[in-house]
Amino acid sequence: MEKRELLYEGKAKKLWLTDDENILIAEFKDDLTAFNAEKKGSEQGKGALNCKISTELFALLEKNGVKTHLIETLDDNNQLVKKVDIIAIEVVVRNTATGSLSKRLGVEDGKVLPFTLVEFYLKDDDLNDPIICENHCMLLELVDDRDKLDILKQKGLQINRLLKEFFEERRLNLVDFKVEFGIDSEGEIILSDEISPDSCRFWDMDSGEKLDKDRFRQNLGNVKVAYEEVLKRILGDKS
Ligand code: UDP
């Protein structure tokens, strides 16, 4: 399937229309942004790494009963995906405190949380993606029915259970991650966007080393090396 007009360009991906109105092509870019695009950069090959990592993780989730928008990965940077209506809620799932949770609430950085925390953030760059509660979601009509919020939470937890165990076997601590969902043409809520070191935090379980976008956010260097290491761990014997 070929790319037609550009539908949307985001910070890390471009979405292209295709001949089929229900199918898009997602192109992973090398651009890196942080702090709501105040910090910008680019790392050659980052897009391809995220495309591969997200392909592997979505396949793993599909295999375990989580429906996703991914149809097929076309080449290094491009995926064929189902067109969905994106729900403007970023679902963040946390196992260990760090980042905005530590900054905002003073929870000690690195503290293992007593339970898995699921948070909702409004997907709105102009407002700086603020944290929101369920009533805000209803007030802003981000979903048409409160039950959908429960589905988002349950799906976030299910994805976390599957990925946490998968990464533990590969000596990576899945600290936290962000996922996005969309509604497909059949009205079903399915996992969309991507799951990659841009949207997750991975800490090496032995060295404690950060192997994710925090290397870019915190100027730690070796961004690409870290993403390559995550891919290598995912592929294991397959690599
Ligand atoms: N995250 C993301 N996109 C965002 C905000 C957060 O992918 O716009 C991810 C981030 O990589 C981390 C998790 O969500 O894995 C929690 O991020 P946090 O709220 O701690 O935000 P930050 O510290 O990056 O501001």
CSV table of C-alpha atoms and ligand atoms in Angstrom, one decimal:
chain,number,residue,atom,x,y,z
A,1,MET,CA,0.0,0.0,0.0
A,2,GLU,CA,1.3,3.5,-0.9
A,3,LYS,CA,1.4,6.8,1.0
A,4,ARG,CA,-1.1,9.4,-0.2
A,5,GLU,CA,-1.5,12.8,1.5
A,6,LEU,CA,0.0,13.6,4.8
A,7,LEU,CA,-2.8,13.5,7.4
A,8,TYR,CA,-0.9,14.6,10.5
A,9,GLU,CA,2.6,15.3,11.6
A,10,GLY,CA,3.4,14.8,15.3
A,11,LYS,CA,6.6,15.1,17.3
A,12,ALA,CA,7.8,11.6,16.6
A,13,LYS,CA,5.6,10.3,13.8
A,14,LYS,CA,3.9,11.2,10.5
A,15,LEU,CA,0.6,9.7,9.6
A,16,TRP,CA,-0.2,9.2,5.9
A,17,LEU,CA,-3.5,8.5,4.2
A,18,THR,CA,-3.6,5.5,1.9
A,19,ASP,CA,-6.0,4.2,-0.8
A,20,ASP,CA,-8.1,2.6,1.9
A,21,GLU,CA,-9.9,5.1,4.1
A,22,ASN,CA,-9.7,2.8,7.1
A,23,ILE,CA,-5.9,2.3,6.9
A,24,LEU,CA,-3.0,4.7,7.5
A,25,ILE,CA,0.7,4.5,7.3
A,26,ALA,CA,2.6,5.6,10.5
A,27,GLU,CA,6.1,6.8,9.7
A,28,PHE,CA,8.5,6.9,12.7
A,29,LYS,CA,10.8,9.9,12.7
A,30,ASP,CA,14.3,10.4,14.0
A,31,ASP,CA,13.2,13.6,15.9
A,32,LEU,CA,13.4,13.7,19.6
A,33,THR,CA,11.5,16.2,21.8
A,34,ALA,CA,11.1,16.7,25.5
A,35,PHE,CA,9.4,19.1,27.9
A,36,ASN,CA,6.6,19.7,25.4
A,37,ALA,CA,9.0,20.2,22.6
A,38,GLU,CA,11.0,22.9,24.4
A,39,LYS,CA,14.0,20.7,23.9
A,40,LYS,CA,14.5,19.3,20.4
A,41,GLY,CA,17.0,17.0,18.9
A,42,SER,CA,17.4,14.2,16.3
A,43,GLU,CA,19.2,10.9,16.4
A,44,GLN,CA,19.7,9.1,13.1
A,45,GLY,CA,18.2,5.7,13.2
A,46,LYS,CA,16.0,6.4,16.2
A,47,GLY,CA,12.8,6.2,14.2
A,48,ALA,CA,13.7,2.7,12.8
A,49,LEU,CA,14.6,1.5,16.3
A,50,ASN,CA,11.3,2.6,17.7
A,51,CYS,CA,9.4,1.2,14.7
A,52,LYS,CA,11.0,-2.2,15.3
A,53,ILE,CA,10.6,-2.1,19.1
A,54,SER,CA,7.0,-1.0,18.9
A,55,THR,CA,6.3,-3.7,16.3
A,56,GLU,CA,7.7,-6.4,18.6
A,57,LEU,CA,5.8,-5.2,21.6
A,58,PHE,CA,2.5,-4.8,19.8
A,59,ALA,CA,2.9,-8.3,18.4
A,60,LEU,CA,3.6,-9.6,21.9
A,61,LEU,CA,0.5,-7.8,23.2
A,62,GLU,CA,-1.7,-9.0,20.3
A,63,LYS,CA,-0.5,-12.6,21.0
A,64,ASN,CA,-1.8,-12.1,24.6
A,65,GLY,CA,-5.2,-10.7,23.7
A,66,VAL,CA,-4.6,-7.0,23.5
A,67,LYS,CA,-6.1,-5.6,20.3
A,68,THR,CA,-3.9,-3.0,18.6
A,69,HIS,CA,-4.0,-0.8,15.5
A,70,LEU,CA,-1.0,-2.5,14.0
A,71,ILE,CA,-1.7,-4.4,10.7
A,72,GLU,CA,1.7,-4.9,9.3
A,73,THR,CA,5.2,-3.4,9.4
A,74,LEU,CA,6.2,-2.3,5.9
A,75,ASP,CA,9.8,-1.5,6.3
A,76,ASP,CA,12.4,0.1,8.7
A,77,ASN,CA,10.3,3.2,9.5
A,78,ASN,CA,6.7,2.5,8.3
A,79,GLN,CA,3.8,0.6,9.7
A,80,LEU,CA,0.4,0.0,8.2
A,81,VAL,CA,-2.2,0.8,10.9
A,82,LYS,CA,-5.9,0.8,11.4
A,83,LYS,CA,-7.4,4.4,11.3
A,84,VAL,CA,-8.9,5.1,14.7
A,85,ASP,CA,-10.4,8.1,16.4
A,86,ILE,CA,-7.8,8.8,19.0
A,87,ILE,CA,-9.1,9.2,22.6
A,88,ALA,CA,-7.4,12.4,23.8
A,89,ILE,CA,-6.2,10.8,27.0
A,90,GLU,CA,-2.6,9.8,27.7
A,91,VAL,CA,-2.8,6.7,30.0
A,92,VAL,CA,0.3,6.6,32.2
A,93,VAL,CA,1.0,3.4,34.1
A,94,ARG,CA,3.7,3.5,36.9
A,95,ASN,CA,5.4,0.7,38.8
A,96,THR,CA,8.3,2.9,40.2
A,97,ALA,CA,8.2,6.6,41.2
A,98,THR,CA,10.2,9.0,39.1
A,99,GLY,CA,9.7,11.9,36.7
A,100,SER,CA,6.6,14.1,37.2
A,101,LEU,CA,5.2,11.9,40.0
A,102,SER,CA,8.3,12.5,42.1
A,103,LYS,CA,8.5,16.2,41.1
A,104,ARG,CA,4.8,16.9,41.8
A,105,LEU,CA,4.1,14.8,44.8
A,106,GLY,CA,7.6,14.4,46.3
A,107,VAL,CA,7.5,10.6,46.1
A,108,GLU,CA,11.1,9.4,46.4
A,109,ASP,CA,12.7,8.9,43.0
A,110,GLY,CA,13.1,5.1,42.5
A,111,LYS,CA,10.6,4.1,45.2
A,112,VAL,CA,8.8,0.9,44.1
A,113,LEU,CA,5.1,1.8,44.3
A,114,PRO,CA,2.9,-0.3,46.7
A,115,PHE,CA,0.5,-0.8,43.8
A,116,THR,CA,0.4,-0.1,40.1
A,117,LEU,CA,-0.7,3.5,39.6
A,118,VAL,CA,-2.7,4.5,36.5
A,119,GLU,CA,-3.1,8.2,35.7
A,120,PHE,CA,-4.9,10.1,32.9
A,121,TYR,CA,-3.3,13.1,31.2
A,122,LEU,CA,-5.1,15.4,28.7
A,123,LYS,CA,-3.5,15.1,25.3
A,124,ASP,CA,-3.2,18.8,24.6
A,125,ASP,CA,0.2,20.4,23.9
A,126,ASP,CA,-1.2,23.9,24.3
A,127,LEU,CA,-2.2,23.1,27.8
A,128,ASN,CA,1.0,21.2,28.5
A,129,ASP,CA,-0.7,17.8,28.8
A,130,PRO,CA,-2.1,18.4,32.4
A,131,ILE,CA,-3.1,15.5,34.7
A,132,ILE,CA,-6.8,15.0,34.8
A,133,CYS,CA,-9.3,13.0,36.9
A,134,GLU,CA,-12.3,10.9,35.7
A,135,ASN,CA,-14.7,13.8,36.1
A,136,HIS,CA,-12.5,16.0,34.0
A,137,CYS,CA,-12.6,13.3,31.3
A,138,MET,CA,-16.4,13.3,31.4
A,139,LEU,CA,-16.6,17.1,31.6
A,140,LEU,CA,-14.4,17.5,28.5
A,141,GLU,CA,-16.3,14.7,26.7
A,142,LEU,CA,-13.1,12.8,26.0
A,143,VAL,CA,-15.2,9.6,26.2
A,144,ASP,CA,-19.0,9.3,25.8
A,145,ASP,CA,-19.4,6.9,28.7
A,146,ARG,CA,-17.7,6.5,32.1
A,147,ASP,CA,-17.3,2.7,31.5
A,148,LYS,CA,-14.8,3.6,28.8
A,149,LEU,CA,-12.5,5.1,31.4
A,150,ASP,CA,-12.6,1.8,33.3
A,151,ILE,CA,-11.7,0.0,30.1
A,152,LEU,CA,-8.7,2.3,29.5
A,153,LYS,CA,-7.5,1.7,33.1
A,154,GLN,CA,-8.0,-2.1,32.8
A,155,LYS,CA,-6.2,-2.2,29.4
A,156,GLY,CA,-3.3,-0.1,30.9
A,157,LEU,CA,-3.0,-2.6,33.7
A,158,GLN,CA,-3.1,-5.6,31.4
A,159,ILE,CA,-0.4,-4.1,29.2
A,160,ASN,CA,1.7,-3.5,32.2
A,161,ARG,CA,1.3,-7.0,33.5
A,162,LEU,CA,2.4,-8.5,30.2
A,163,LEU,CA,5.3,-6.0,29.5
A,164,LYS,CA,6.6,-5.9,33.1
A,165,GLU,CA,7.1,-9.7,33.2
A,166,PHE,CA,8.5,-9.7,29.6
A,167,PHE,CA,11.1,-7.1,30.5
A,168,GLU,CA,11.9,-8.6,33.9
A,169,GLU,CA,13.0,-11.8,32.1
A,170,ARG,CA,15.3,-9.5,30.1
A,171,ARG,CA,16.7,-7.8,33.3
A,172,LEU,CA,14.9,-4.5,32.5
A,173,ASN,CA,12.7,-2.7,35.1
A,174,LEU,CA,9.7,-1.2,33.4
A,175,VAL,CA,9.4,1.9,35.5
A,176,ASP,CA,6.5,3.6,33.8
A,177,PHE,CA,5.0,4.1,30.4
A,178,LYS,CA,2.4,6.1,28.4
A,179,VAL,CA,-0.1,4.5,26.0
A,180,GLU,CA,-2.8,5.9,23.8
A,181,PHE,CA,-6.0,4.3,22.6
A,182,GLY,CA,-8.4,4.9,19.7
A,183,ILE,CA,-11.8,3.7,18.7
A,184,ASP,CA,-11.8,1.7,15.5
A,185,SER,CA,-14.5,1.5,12.8
A,186,GLU,CA,-16.3,-1.3,14.8
A,187,GLY,CA,-16.4,1.0,17.8
A,188,GLU,CA,-13.8,-1.0,19.8
A,189,ILE,CA,-11.2,0.6,22.0
A,190,ILE,CA,-7.8,-0.6,20.7
A,191,LEU,CA,-4.2,0.2,21.5
A,192,SER,CA,-2.7,2.8,19.1
A,193,ASP,CA,0.3,5.1,18.8
A,194,GLU,CA,3.5,3.3,19.9
A,195,ILE,CA,5.3,1.7,22.8
A,196,SER,CA,9.0,2.5,22.7
A,197,PRO,CA,11.8,4.0,24.8
A,198,ASP,CA,10.3,7.4,23.8
A,199,SER,CA,7.2,6.5,25.8
A,200,CYS,CA,8.5,4.1,28.5
A,201,ARG,CA,11.2,4.2,31.1
A,202,PHE,CA,13.5,1.2,31.3
A,203,TRP,CA,16.1,0.8,34.0
A,204,ASP,CA,18.7,-1.9,33.8
A,205,MET,CA,18.0,-4.2,36.7
A,206,ASP,CA,21.6,-4.9,37.4
A,207,SER,CA,23.4,-1.5,36.8
A,208,GLY,CA,20.4,0.8,37.3
A,209,GLU,CA,21.3,2.5,34.0
A,210,LYS,CA,18.5,4.4,32.2
A,211,LEU,CA,17.8,3.0,28.8
A,212,ASP,CA,15.1,5.4,27.5
A,213,LYS,CA,14.3,9.0,26.5
A,214,ASP,CA,15.5,10.2,29.9
A,215,ARG,CA,19.0,10.0,28.4
A,216,PHE,CA,17.9,12.7,26.0
A,217,ARG,CA,15.8,14.7,28.6
A,218,GLN,CA,18.7,14.7,31.1
A,219,ASN,CA,21.6,15.0,28.6
A,220,LEU,CA,23.1,11.6,29.6
A,221,GLY,CA,24.3,10.9,26.0
A,222,ASN,CA,24.3,7.5,24.2
A,223,VAL,CA,20.6,7.8,23.4
A,224,LYS,CA,20.8,5.5,20.4
A,225,VAL,CA,23.0,3.0,22.1
A,226,ALA,CA,20.4,2.7,24.9
A,227,TYR,CA,17.5,2.2,22.4
A,228,GLU,CA,19.7,-0.4,20.6
A,229,GLU,CA,20.2,-2.2,23.9
A,230,VAL,CA,16.4,-2.3,24.5
A,231,LEU,CA,15.8,-3.8,21.1
A,232,LYS,CA,18.6,-6.3,21.7
A,233,ARG,CA,17.0,-7.4,25.0
A,234,ILE,CA,13.6,-7.7,23.3
A,235,LEU,CA,14.9,-9.8,20.5
A,236,GLY,CA,17.0,-12.0,22.7
A,237,ASP,CA,17.9,-15.1,20.8
A,238,LYS,CA,16.1,-13.7,17.7
A,239,SER,CA,18.8,-11.1,17.2
B,1,UDP,N1,5.3,10.1,28.6
B,1,UDP,C1,5.2,10.2,27.2
B,1,UDP,N2,4.7,11.3,26.7
B,1,UDP,C2,4.3,12.4,27.4
B,1,UDP,C3,4.5,12.4,28.8
B,1,UDP,C4,5.0,11.2,29.4
B,1,UDP,O1,5.5,9.2,26.6
B,1,UDP,O2,3.8,13.4,26.8
B,1,UDP,C5,5.8,8.9,29.3
B,1,UDP,C6,7.2,9.1,29.8
B,1,UDP,O3,8.2,8.7,28.9
B,1,UDP,C7,7.2,8.2,31.0
B,1,UDP,C8,5.8,8.2,31.5
B,1,UDP,O4,5.0,8.6,30.4
B,1,UDP,O5,7.6,6.9,30.6
B,1,UDP,C9,5.5,9.1,32.7
B,1,UDP,O6,6.1,10.4,32.4
B,1,UDP,P1,6.1,11.5,33.5
B,1,UDP,O7,4.6,11.9,33.8
B,1,UDP,O8,6.9,11.2,34.6
B,1,UDP,O9,6.6,12.8,32.7
B,1,UDP,P2,7.9,13.5,32.6
B,1,UDP,O10,8.8,13.3,33.8
B,1,UDP,O11,8.5,13.0,31.3
B,1,UDP,O12,7.5,14.9,32.4
